[in-house]
Amino acid sequence: MRIVVLVSGRGSNFQAIIDNIAAGNLSVTCAEMITDNPRADAIQRARENGITVTVIDYHAYSSRLSYEVDLLSRLDELRPDLVVRAGYMRIIGNEIVLAYKGRMINIHPSLLPSFPGLHAQAQALEYGVKVSGCTVHFVDEEMDGGPVILQRCVAVRDDDSEETLAERILLEEHIALSHAIQLFCDGKLKICNRRVLIL
Ligand code: GRF
């Protein structure tokens, strides 16, 4: 199975995928990393690991639509089995979502449906929840709203800052995302309405 990974910045989730492939824990090929950000640290990570990078610089486009035309055409050229959003900070329009429905997953740093959108860890602290975590889900038309594949929990501590909570959630993200990719590639995920059954 071939995956394409979409990344916007640091790329620690992308690195975890690379490391799991190298360690033999994840049996997929990463065909390419696509980023919307020419300054993303993830570019260096890809180069160091011999993974092709395509930069589709969001800010070089006059509209989201024209950006997405190029993103979709690159994805279609690559013909991945699965598109993995790993810290990709853009909302994707319906044309791409529909083209890759059931074949695109996202990692989010909260237990959805709590705290969708940006600053999920800060939202969790502000609300005062005692448990947060991460969610891997299929991407649908609603932001952070698609069927949930896996979730991993993290206890919130009294002395947590946004940074310390984000750090502990990130460790769980690194495990959950690779696990979900492996389940998908093994054909073990069955979407039944909102539920994802793990066969
Ligand atoms: C992660 O917390 C991810 O869930 C969120 O943005 C962060 C990206 O981190 N969407 P990285 O780029 O994978 O290090």
JSON list of C-alpha atoms and ligand atoms in Angstrom, two decimals:
[
{"chain": "A", "resi": 1, "resn": "MET", "atom": "CA", "xyz": [0.00, 0.00, 0.00]},
{"chain": "A", "resi": 2, "resn": "ARG", "atom": "CA", "xyz": [1.17, 3.50, -0.81]},
{"chain": "A", "resi": 3, "resn": "ILE", "atom": "CA", "xyz": [0.48, 6.49, 1.38]},
{"chain": "A", "resi": 4, "resn": "VAL", "atom": "CA", "xyz": [0.92, 10.20, 0.78]},
{"chain": "A", "resi": 5, "resn": "VAL", "atom": "CA", "xyz": [1.38, 12.37, 3.86]},
{"chain": "A", "resi": 6, "resn": "LEU", "atom": "CA", "xyz": [0.21, 16.00, 4.08]},
{"chain": "A", "resi": 7, "resn": "VAL", "atom": "CA", "xyz": [2.15, 18.13, 6.58]},
{"chain": "A", "resi": 8, "resn": "SER", "atom": "CA", "xyz": [2.25, 21.86, 7.36]},
{"chain": "A", "resi": 9, "resn": "GLY", "atom": "CA", "xyz": [5.03, 22.34, 9.90]},
{"chain": "A", "resi": 10, "resn": "ARG", "atom": "CA", "xyz": [7.19, 20.51, 12.40]},
{"chain": "A", "resi": 11, "resn": "GLY", "atom": "CA", "xyz": [6.34, 17.02, 11.17]},
{"chain": "A", "resi": 12, "resn": "SER", "atom": "CA", "xyz": [6.84, 14.94, 14.31]},
{"chain": "A", "resi": 13, "resn": "ASN", "atom": "CA", "xyz": [3.86, 12.76, 13.34]},
{"chain": "A", "resi": 14, "resn": "PHE", "atom": "CA", "xyz": [5.38, 12.36, 9.89]},
{"chain": "A", "resi": 15, "resn": "GLN", "atom": "CA", "xyz": [8.69, 11.41, 11.54]},
{"chain": "A", "resi": 16, "resn": "ALA", "atom": "CA", "xyz": [6.92, 8.77, 13.64]},
{"chain": "A", "resi": 17, "resn": "ILE", "atom": "CA", "xyz": [5.51, 7.25, 10.44]},
{"chain": "A", "resi": 18, "resn": "ILE", "atom": "CA", "xyz": [8.98, 7.25, 8.86]},
{"chain": "A", "resi": 19, "resn": "ASP", "atom": "CA", "xyz": [10.49, 5.65, 11.99]},
{"chain": "A", "resi": 20, "resn": "ASN", "atom": "CA", "xyz": [7.80, 3.01, 12.21]},
{"chain": "A", "resi": 21, "resn": "ILE", "atom": "CA", "xyz": [8.30, 2.08, 8.56]},
{"chain": "A", "resi": 22, "resn": "ALA", "atom": "CA", "xyz": [12.08, 1.87, 9.10]},
{"chain": "A", "resi": 23, "resn": "ALA", "atom": "CA", "xyz": [11.60, -0.25, 12.22]},
{"chain": "A", "resi": 24, "resn": "GLY", "atom": "CA", "xyz": [9.35, -2.67, 10.36]},
{"chain": "A", "resi": 25, "resn": "ASN", "atom": "CA", "xyz": [6.33, -1.76, 12.49]},
{"chain": "A", "resi": 26, "resn": "LEU", "atom": "CA", "xyz": [4.42, -0.26, 9.59]},
{"chain": "A", "resi": 27, "resn": "SER", "atom": "CA", "xyz": [4.34, -2.06, 6.28]},
{"chain": "A", "resi": 28, "resn": "VAL", "atom": "CA", "xyz": [3.53, 0.73, 3.82]},
{"chain": "A", "resi": 29, "resn": "THR", "atom": "CA", "xyz": [5.44, 2.83, 1.33]},
{"chain": "A", "resi": 30, "resn": "CYS", "atom": "CA", "xyz": [5.45, 6.57, 1.79]},
{"chain": "A", "resi": 31, "resn": "ALA", "atom": "CA", "xyz": [5.21, 7.69, -1.83]},
{"chain": "A", "resi": 32, "resn": "GLU", "atom": "CA", "xyz": [5.53, 11.40, -1.10]},
{"chain": "A", "resi": 33, "resn": "MET", "atom": "CA", "xyz": [5.14, 14.15, 1.46]},
{"chain": "A", "resi": 34, "resn": "ILE", "atom": "CA", "xyz": [3.16, 17.17, 0.31]},
{"chain": "A", "resi": 35, "resn": "THR", "atom": "CA", "xyz": [3.34, 20.43, 2.20]},
{"chain": "A", "resi": 36, "resn": "ASP", "atom": "CA", "xyz": [1.54, 23.74, 1.84]},
{"chain": "A", "resi": 37, "resn": "ASN", "atom": "CA", "xyz": [4.43, 25.49, 3.61]},
{"chain": "A", "resi": 38, "resn": "PRO", "atom": "CA", "xyz": [7.86, 25.97, 2.00]},
{"chain": "A", "resi": 39, "resn": "ARG", "atom": "CA", "xyz": [9.37, 26.58, 5.46]},
{"chain": "A", "resi": 40, "resn": "ALA", "atom": "CA", "xyz": [8.02, 23.39, 7.06]},
{"chain": "A", "resi": 41, "resn": "ASP", "atom": "CA", "xyz": [10.61, 21.50, 9.13]},
{"chain": "A", "resi": 42, "resn": "ALA", "atom": "CA", "xyz": [9.04, 18.34, 7.76]},
{"chain": "A", "resi": 43, "resn": "ILE", "atom": "CA", "xyz": [10.76, 19.00, 4.40]},
{"chain": "A", "resi": 44, "resn": "GLN", "atom": "CA", "xyz": [14.14, 18.33, 5.96]},
{"chain": "A", "resi": 45, "resn": "ARG", "atom": "CA", "xyz": [12.83, 15.17, 7.61]},
{"chain": "A", "resi": 46, "resn": "ALA", "atom": "CA", "xyz": [11.61, 13.89, 4.23]},
{"chain": "A", "resi": 47, "resn": "ARG", "atom": "CA", "xyz": [14.91, 14.66, 2.51]},
{"chain": "A", "resi": 48, "resn": "GLU", "atom": "CA", "xyz": [16.93, 12.95, 5.23]},
{"chain": "A", "resi": 49, "resn": "ASN", "atom": "CA", "xyz": [14.84, 9.85, 4.70]},
{"chain": "A", "resi": 50, "resn": "GLY", "atom": "CA", "xyz": [14.79, 9.83, 0.90]},
{"chain": "A", "resi": 51, "resn": "ILE", "atom": "CA", "xyz": [11.12, 10.71, 0.62]},
{"chain": "A", "resi": 52, "resn": "THR", "atom": "CA", "xyz": [10.07, 12.91, -2.30]},
{"chain": "A", "resi": 53, "resn": "VAL", "atom": "CA", "xyz": [8.58, 16.26, -1.34]},
{"chain": "A", "resi": 54, "resn": "THR", "atom": "CA", "xyz": [6.15, 18.40, -3.27]},
{"chain": "A", "resi": 55, "resn": "VAL", "atom": "CA", "xyz": [5.70, 21.93, -1.99]},
{"chain": "A", "resi": 56, "resn": "ILE", "atom": "CA", "xyz": [2.39, 23.47, -2.99]},
{"chain": "A", "resi": 57, "resn": "ASP", "atom": "CA", "xyz": [2.80, 26.87, -1.38]},
{"chain": "A", "resi": 58, "resn": "TYR", "atom": "CA", "xyz": [-0.65, 27.94, -0.21]},
{"chain": "A", "resi": 59, "resn": "HIS", "atom": "CA", "xyz": [0.31, 31.62, -0.09]},
{"chain": "A", "resi": 60, "resn": "ALA", "atom": "CA", "xyz": [1.44, 31.61, -3.72]},
{"chain": "A", "resi": 61, "resn": "TYR", "atom": "CA", "xyz": [-2.17, 31.08, -4.82]},
{"chain": "A", "resi": 62, "resn": "SER", "atom": "CA", "xyz": [-4.85, 33.72, -5.18]},
{"chain": "A", "resi": 63, "resn": "SER", "atom": "CA", "xyz": [-7.59, 31.49, -3.80]},
{"chain": "A", "resi": 64, "resn": "ARG", "atom": "CA", "xyz": [-8.09, 28.29, -1.86]},
{"chain": "A", "resi": 65, "resn": "LEU", "atom": "CA", "xyz": [-9.80, 26.84, -4.90]},
{"chain": "A", "resi": 66, "resn": "SER", "atom": "CA", "xyz": [-6.81, 27.29, -7.20]},
{"chain": "A", "resi": 67, "resn": "TYR", "atom": "CA", "xyz": [-4.52, 25.84, -4.52]},
{"chain": "A", "resi": 68, "resn": "GLU", "atom": "CA", "xyz": [-6.78, 22.83, -4.21]},
{"chain": "A", "resi": 69, "resn": "VAL", "atom": "CA", "xyz": [-6.84, 22.25, -7.98]},
{"chain": "A", "resi": 70, "resn": "ASP", "atom": "CA", "xyz": [-3.08, 21.70, -7.84]},
{"chain": "A", "resi": 71, "resn": "LEU", "atom": "CA", "xyz": [-3.24, 19.65, -4.66]},
{"chain": "A", "resi": 72, "resn": "LEU", "atom": "CA", "xyz": [-5.89, 17.37, -6.13]},
{"chain": "A", "resi": 73, "resn": "SER", "atom": "CA", "xyz": [-4.04, 16.96, -9.38]},
{"chain": "A", "resi": 74, "resn": "ARG", "atom": "CA", "xyz": [-0.82, 16.01, -7.53]},
{"chain": "A", "resi": 75, "resn": "LEU", "atom": "CA", "xyz": [-2.72, 13.50, -5.41]},
{"chain": "A", "resi": 76, "resn": "ASP", "atom": "CA", "xyz": [-4.31, 12.04, -8.51]},
{"chain": "A", "resi": 77, "resn": "GLU", "atom": "CA", "xyz": [-0.91, 11.70, -10.18]},
{"chain": "A", "resi": 78, "resn": "LEU", "atom": "CA", "xyz": [0.42, 9.83, -7.17]},
{"chain": "A", "resi": 79, "resn": "ARG", "atom": "CA", "xyz": [-2.64, 7.57, -6.86]},
{"chain": "A", "resi": 80, "resn": "PRO", "atom": "CA", "xyz": [-2.12, 6.76, -3.16]},
{"chain": "A", "resi": 81, "resn": "ASP", "atom": "CA", "xyz": [-4.16, 4.10, -1.40]},
{"chain": "A", "resi": 82, "resn": "LEU", "atom": "CA", "xyz": [-4.39, 6.41, 1.61]},
{"chain": "A", "resi": 83, "resn": "VAL", "atom": "CA", "xyz": [-3.86, 10.13, 2.20]},
{"chain": "A", "resi": 84, "resn": "VAL", "atom": "CA", "xyz": [-2.67, 10.90, 5.73]},
{"chain": "A", "resi": 85, "resn": "ARG", "atom": "CA", "xyz": [-3.13, 14.37, 7.15]},
{"chain": "A", "resi": 86, "resn": "ALA", "atom": "CA", "xyz": [-0.36, 14.54, 9.77]},
{"chain": "A", "resi": 87, "resn": "GLY", "atom": "CA", "xyz": [-0.37, 18.05, 11.20]},
{"chain": "A", "resi": 88, "resn": "TYR", "atom": "CA", "xyz": [-1.77, 19.53, 8.00]},
{"chain": "A", "resi": 89, "resn": "MET", "atom": "CA", "xyz": [-3.29, 22.81, 9.10]},
{"chain": "A", "resi": 90, "resn": "ARG", "atom": "CA", "xyz": [-5.70, 23.54, 6.24]},
{"chain": "A", "resi": 91, "resn": "ILE", "atom": "CA", "xyz": [-9.34, 22.79, 5.79]},
{"chain": "A", "resi": 92, "resn": "ILE", "atom": "CA", "xyz": [-9.74, 20.75, 2.63]},
{"chain": "A", "resi": 93, "resn": "GLY", "atom": "CA", "xyz": [-12.59, 21.57, 0.28]},
{"chain": "A", "resi": 94, "resn": "ASN", "atom": "CA", "xyz": [-15.36, 19.18, -0.62]},
{"chain": "A", "resi": 95, "resn": "GLU", "atom": "CA", "xyz": [-14.03, 18.24, -4.03]},
{"chain": "A", "resi": 96, "resn": "ILE", "atom": "CA", "xyz": [-10.90, 16.65, -2.52]},
{"chain": "A", "resi": 97, "resn": "VAL", "atom": "CA", "xyz": [-12.81, 15.26, 0.45]},
{"chain": "A", "resi": 98, "resn": "LEU", "atom": "CA", "xyz": [-15.27, 13.51, -1.87]},
{"chain": "A", "resi": 99, "resn": "ALA", "atom": "CA", "xyz": [-12.54, 12.28, -4.22]},
{"chain": "A", "resi": 100, "resn": "TYR", "atom": "CA", "xyz": [-10.75, 10.65, -1.26]},
{"chain": "A", "resi": 101, "resn": "LYS", "atom": "CA", "xyz": [-13.70, 9.77, 0.95]},
{"chain": "A", "resi": 102, "resn": "GLY", "atom": "CA", "xyz": [-12.83, 6.72, 3.03]},
{"chain": "A", "resi": 103, "resn": "ARG", "atom": "CA", "xyz": [-9.21, 7.03, 1.91]},
{"chain": "A", "resi": 104, "resn": "MET", "atom": "CA", "xyz": [-8.11, 10.12, 3.84]},
{"chain": "A", "resi": 105, "resn": "ILE", "atom": "CA", "xyz": [-7.41, 10.23, 7.57]},
{"chain": "A", "resi": 106, "resn": "ASN", "atom": "CA", "xyz": [-6.51, 12.99, 10.01]},
{"chain": "A", "resi": 107, "resn": "ILE", "atom": "CA", "xyz": [-4.95, 13.20, 13.47]},
{"chain": "A", "resi": 108, "resn": "HIS", "atom": "CA", "xyz": [-6.40, 15.68, 15.95]},
{"chain": "A", "resi": 109, "resn": "PRO", "atom": "CA", "xyz": [-5.06, 16.47, 19.44]},
{"chain": "A", "resi": 110, "resn": "SER", "atom": "CA", "xyz": [-8.27, 16.01, 21.44]},
{"chain": "A", "resi": 111, "resn": "LEU", "atom": "CA", "xyz": [-10.92, 13.39, 22.07]},
{"chain": "A", "resi": 112, "resn": "LEU", "atom": "CA", "xyz": [-13.37, 14.40, 19.35]},
{"chain": "A", "resi": 113, "resn": "PRO", "atom": "CA", "xyz": [-16.08, 15.59, 19.20]},
{"chain": "A", "resi": 114, "resn": "SER", "atom": "CA", "xyz": [-14.68, 17.69, 22.07]},
{"chain": "A", "resi": 115, "resn": "PHE", "atom": "CA", "xyz": [-12.50, 20.61, 21.05]},
{"chain": "A", "resi": 116, "resn": "PRO", "atom": "CA", "xyz": [-12.33, 20.56, 17.24]},
{"chain": "A", "resi": 117, "resn": "GLY", "atom": "CA", "xyz": [-10.38, 23.21, 15.37]},
{"chain": "A", "resi": 118, "resn": "LEU", "atom": "CA", "xyz": [-7.28, 25.05, 16.45]},
{"chain": "A", "resi": 119, "resn": "HIS", "atom": "CA", "xyz": [-5.67, 25.05, 19.92]},
{"chain": "A", "resi": 120, "resn": "ALA", "atom": "CA", "xyz": [-7.43, 21.87, 21.00]},
{"chain": "A", "resi": 121, "resn": "GLN", "atom": "CA", "xyz": [-5.12, 21.43, 24.00]},
{"chain": "A", "resi": 122, "resn": "ALA", "atom": "CA", "xyz": [-5.76, 25.00, 25.21]},
{"chain": "A", "resi": 123, "resn": "GLN", "atom": "CA", "xyz": [-9.50, 24.44, 24.74]},
{"chain": "A", "resi": 124, "resn": "ALA", "atom": "CA", "xyz": [-9.28, 21.31, 26.89]},
{"chain": "A", "resi": 125, "resn": "LEU", "atom": "CA", "xyz": [-7.46, 23.16, 29.68]},
{"chain": "A", "resi": 126, "resn": "GLU", "atom": "CA", "xyz": [-9.84, 26.08, 29.55]},
{"chain": "A", "resi": 127, "resn": "TYR", "atom": "CA", "xyz": [-12.86, 23.80, 29.78]},
{"chain": "A", "resi": 128, "resn": "GLY", "atom": "CA", "xyz": [-11.30, 21.93, 32.68]},
{"chain": "A", "resi": 129, "resn": "VAL", "atom": "CA", "xyz": [-11.61, 18.36, 31.45]},
{"chain": "A", "resi": 130, "resn": "LYS", "atom": "CA", "xyz": [-9.67, 15.74, 33.43]},
{"chain": "A", "resi": 131, "resn": "VAL", "atom": "CA", "xyz": [-8.94, 13.55, 30.41]},
{"chain": "A", "resi": 132, "resn": "SER", "atom": "CA", "xyz": [-7.98, 14.53, 26.91]},
{"chain": "A", "resi": 133, "resn": "GLY", "atom": "CA", "xyz": [-6.05, 12.77, 24.17]},
{"chain": "A", "resi": 134, "resn": "CYS", "atom": "CA", "xyz": [-5.99, 12.34, 20.43]},
{"chain": "A", "resi": 135, "resn": "THR", "atom": "CA", "xyz": [-8.26, 11.07, 17.71]},
{"chain": "A", "resi": 136, "resn": "VAL", "atom": "CA", "xyz": [-7.53, 9.55, 14.32]},
{"chain": "A", "resi": 137, "resn": "HIS", "atom": "CA", "xyz": [-10.56, 9.84, 12.05]},
{"chain": "A", "resi": 138, "resn": "PHE", "atom": "CA", "xyz": [-11.62, 9.63, 8.45]},
{"chain": "A", "resi": 139, "resn": "VAL", "atom": "CA", "xyz": [-11.95, 13.03, 6.83]},
{"chain": "A", "resi": 140, "resn": "ASP", "atom": "CA", "xyz": [-15.40, 14.12, 5.75]},
{"chain": "A", "resi": 141, "resn": "GLU", "atom": "CA", "xyz": [-17.01, 17.44, 4.84]},
{"chain": "A", "resi": 142, "resn": "GLU", "atom": "CA", "xyz": [-17.16, 18.63, 8.44]},
{"chain": "A", "resi": 143, "resn": "MET", "atom": "CA", "xyz": [-13.97, 19.95, 10.07]},
{"chain": "A", "resi": 144, "resn": "ASP", "atom": "CA", "xyz": [-12.59, 17.31, 12.49]},
{"chain": "A", "resi": 145, "resn": "GLY", "atom": "CA", "xyz": [-15.93, 15.57, 12.09]},
{"chain": "A", "resi": 146, "resn": "GLY", "atom": "CA", "xyz": [-15.46, 12.28, 10.25]},
{"chain": "A", "resi": 147, "resn": "PRO", "atom": "CA", "xyz": [-15.88, 8.74, 11.61]},
{"chain": "A", "resi": 148, "resn": "VAL", "atom": "CA", "xyz": [-13.49, 7.99, 14.49]},
{"chain": "A", "resi": 149, "resn": "ILE", "atom": "CA", "xyz": [-10.92, 5.23, 13.93]},
{"chain": "A", "resi": 150, "resn": "LEU", "atom": "CA", "xyz": [-8.87, 5.33, 17.14]},
{"chain": "A", "resi": 151, "resn": "GLN", "atom": "CA", "xyz": [-8.55, 7.46, 20.25]},
{"chain": "A", "resi": 152, "resn": "ARG", "atom": "CA", "xyz": [-5.89, 7.47, 22.95]},
{"chain": "A", "resi": 153, "resn": "CYS", "atom": "CA", "xyz": [-6.33, 9.14, 26.34]},
{"chain": "A", "resi": 154, "resn": "VAL", "atom": "CA", "xyz": [-4.09, 11.38, 28.40]},
{"chain": "A", "resi": 155, "resn": "ALA", "atom": "CA", "xyz": [-4.81, 12.47, 31.98]},
{"chain": "A", "resi": 156, "resn": "VAL", "atom": "CA", "xyz": [-4.85, 16.24, 32.43]},
{"chain": "A", "resi": 157, "resn": "ARG", "atom": "CA", "xyz": [-2.70, 17.34, 35.41]},
{"chain": "A", "resi": 158, "resn": "ASP", "atom": "CA", "xyz": [-3.41, 20.29, 37.65]},
{"chain": "A", "resi": 159, "resn": "ASP", "atom": "CA", "xyz": [-0.11, 21.90, 36.73]},
{"chain": "A", "resi": 160, "resn": "ASP", "atom": "CA", "xyz": [-0.43, 21.34, 32.97]},
{"chain": "A", "resi": 161, "resn": "SER", "atom": "CA", "xyz": [0.21, 24.19, 30.59]},
{"chain": "A", "resi": 162, "resn": "GLU", "atom": "CA", "xyz": [-0.87, 24.06, 26.96]},
{"chain": "A", "resi": 163, "resn": "GLU", "atom": "CA", "xyz": [2.69, 23.02, 26.12]},
{"chain": "A", "resi": 164, "resn": "THR", "atom": "CA", "xyz": [3.03, 20.18, 28.63]},
{"chain": "A", "resi": 165, "resn": "LEU", "atom": "CA", "xyz": [-0.37, 18.76, 27.75]},
{"chain": "A", "resi": 166, "resn": "ALA", "atom": "CA", "xyz": [0.38, 19.03, 24.02]},
{"chain": "A", "resi": 167, "resn": "GLU", "atom": "CA", "xyz": [3.68, 17.23, 24.57]},
{"chain": "A", "resi": 168, "resn": "ARG", "atom": "CA", "xyz": [2.06, 14.24, 26.29]},
{"chain": "A", "resi": 169, "resn": "ILE", "atom": "CA", "xyz": [-0.77, 14.08, 23.75]},
{"chain": "A", "resi": 170, "resn": "LEU", "atom": "CA", "xyz": [1.79, 14.15, 20.94]},
{"chain": "A", "resi": 171, "resn": "LEU", "atom": "CA", "xyz": [3.39, 10.93, 22.22]},
{"chain": "A", "resi": 172, "resn": "GLU", "atom": "CA", "xyz": [0.00, 9.25, 21.91]},
{"chain": "A", "resi": 173, "resn": "GLU", "atom": "CA", "xyz": [-0.57, 10.77, 18.46]},
{"chain": "A", "resi": 174, "resn": "HIS", "atom": "CA", "xyz": [2.63, 9.18, 17.23]},
{"chain": "A", "resi": 175, "resn": "ILE", "atom": "CA", "xyz": [1.36, 5.74, 18.28]},
{"chain": "A", "resi": 176, "resn": "ALA", "atom": "CA", "xyz": [-2.25, 6.19, 17.16]},
{"chain": "A", "resi": 177, "resn": "LEU", "atom": "CA", "xyz": [-1.57, 7.50, 13.67]},
{"chain": "A", "resi": 178, "resn": "SER", "atom": "CA", "xyz": [0.76, 4.67, 12.64]},
{"chain": "A", "resi": 179, "resn": "HIS", "atom": "CA", "xyz": [-1.61, 2.14, 14.19]},
{"chain": "A", "resi": 180, "resn": "ALA", "atom": "CA", "xyz": [-4.54, 3.52, 12.21]},
{"chain": "A", "resi": 181, "resn": "ILE", "atom": "CA", "xyz": [-2.53, 3.49, 8.98]},
{"chain": "A", "resi": 182, "resn": "GLN", "atom": "CA", "xyz": [-1.62, -0.15, 9.55]},
{"chain": "A", "resi": 183, "resn": "LEU", "atom": "CA", "xyz": [-5.24, -1.09, 10.28]},
{"chain": "A", "resi": 184, "resn": "PHE", "atom": "CA", "xyz": [-6.38, 0.67, 7.10]},
{"chain": "A", "resi": 185, "resn": "CYS", "atom": "CA", "xyz": [-3.69, -0.97, 4.99]},
{"chain": "A", "resi": 186, "resn": "ASP", "atom": "CA", "xyz": [-4.52, -4.39, 6.42]},
{"chain": "A", "resi": 187, "resn": "GLY", "atom": "CA", "xyz": [-8.13, -3.84, 5.29]},
{"chain": "A", "resi": 188, "resn": "LYS", "atom": "CA", "xyz": [-9.32, -3.99, 8.89]},
{"chain": "A", "resi": 189, "resn": "LEU", "atom": "CA", "xyz": [-11.40, -0.79, 8.97]},
{"chain": "A", "resi": 190, "resn": "LYS", "atom": "CA", "xyz": [-15.06, -0.95, 8.02]},
{"chain": "A", "resi": 191, "resn": "ILE", "atom": "CA", "xyz": [-17.09, 2.28, 8.05]},
{"chain": "A", "resi": 192, "resn": "CYS", "atom": "CA", "xyz": [-20.70, 1.75, 9.15]},
{"chain": "A", "resi": 193, "resn": "ASN", "atom": "CA", "xyz": [-22.38, 5.16, 9.14]},
{"chain": "A", "resi": 194, "resn": "ARG", "atom": "CA", "xyz": [-20.59, 7.08, 11.89]},
{"chain": "A", "resi": 195, "resn": "ARG", "atom": "CA", "xyz": [-18.88, 4.05, 13.37]},
{"chain": "A", "resi": 196, "resn": "VAL", "atom": "CA", "xyz": [-15.63, 2.53, 12.27]},
{"chain": "A", "resi": 197, "resn": "LEU", "atom": "CA", "xyz": [-15.49, -1.18, 13.05]},
{"chain": "A", "resi": 198, "resn": "ILE", "atom": "CA", "xyz": [-12.08, -2.75, 13.52]},
{"chain": "A", "resi": 199, "resn": "LEU", "atom": "CA", "xyz": [-12.34, -6.21, 12.01]},
{"chain": "B", "resi": 1, "resn": "GRF", "atom": "C1", "xyz": [-0.28, 17.74, 16.13]},
{"chain": "B", "resi": 1, "resn": "GRF", "atom": "O1", "xyz": [-0.64, 17.95, 17.47]},
{"chain": "B", "resi": 1, "resn": "GRF", "atom": "C2", "xyz": [-1.49, 17.45, 15.30]},
{"chain": "B", "resi": 1, "resn": "GRF", "atom": "O2", "xyz": [-2.46, 16.67, 15.93]},
{"chain": "B", "resi": 1, "resn": "GRF", "atom": "C3", "xyz": [-2.02, 18.85, 15.09]},
{"chain": "B", "resi": 1, "resn": "GRF", "atom": "O3", "xyz": [-0.88, 19.64, 14.87]},
{"chain": "B", "resi": 1, "resn": "GRF", "atom": "C4", "xyz": [0.24, 19.03, 15.51]},
{"chain": "B", "resi": 1, "resn": "GRF", "atom": "C5", "xyz": [1.26, 18.78, 14.46]},
{"chain": "B", "resi": 1, "resn": "GRF", "atom": "O4", "xyz": [2.44, 18.28, 15.00]},
{"chain": "B", "resi": 1, "resn": "GRF", "atom": "N1", "xyz": [-3.01, 18.90, 14.05]},
{"chain": "B", "resi": 1, "resn": "GRF", "atom": "P1", "xyz": [3.57, 17.67, 14.07]},
{"chain": "B", "resi": 1, "resn": "GRF", "atom": "O5", "xyz": [3.74, 18.62, 12.89]},
{"chain": "B", "resi": 1, "resn": "GRF", "atom": "O6", "xyz": [3.14, 16.31, 13.64]},
{"chain": "B", "resi": 1, "resn": "GRF", "atom": "O7", "xyz": [4.80, 17.64, 14.92]}
]
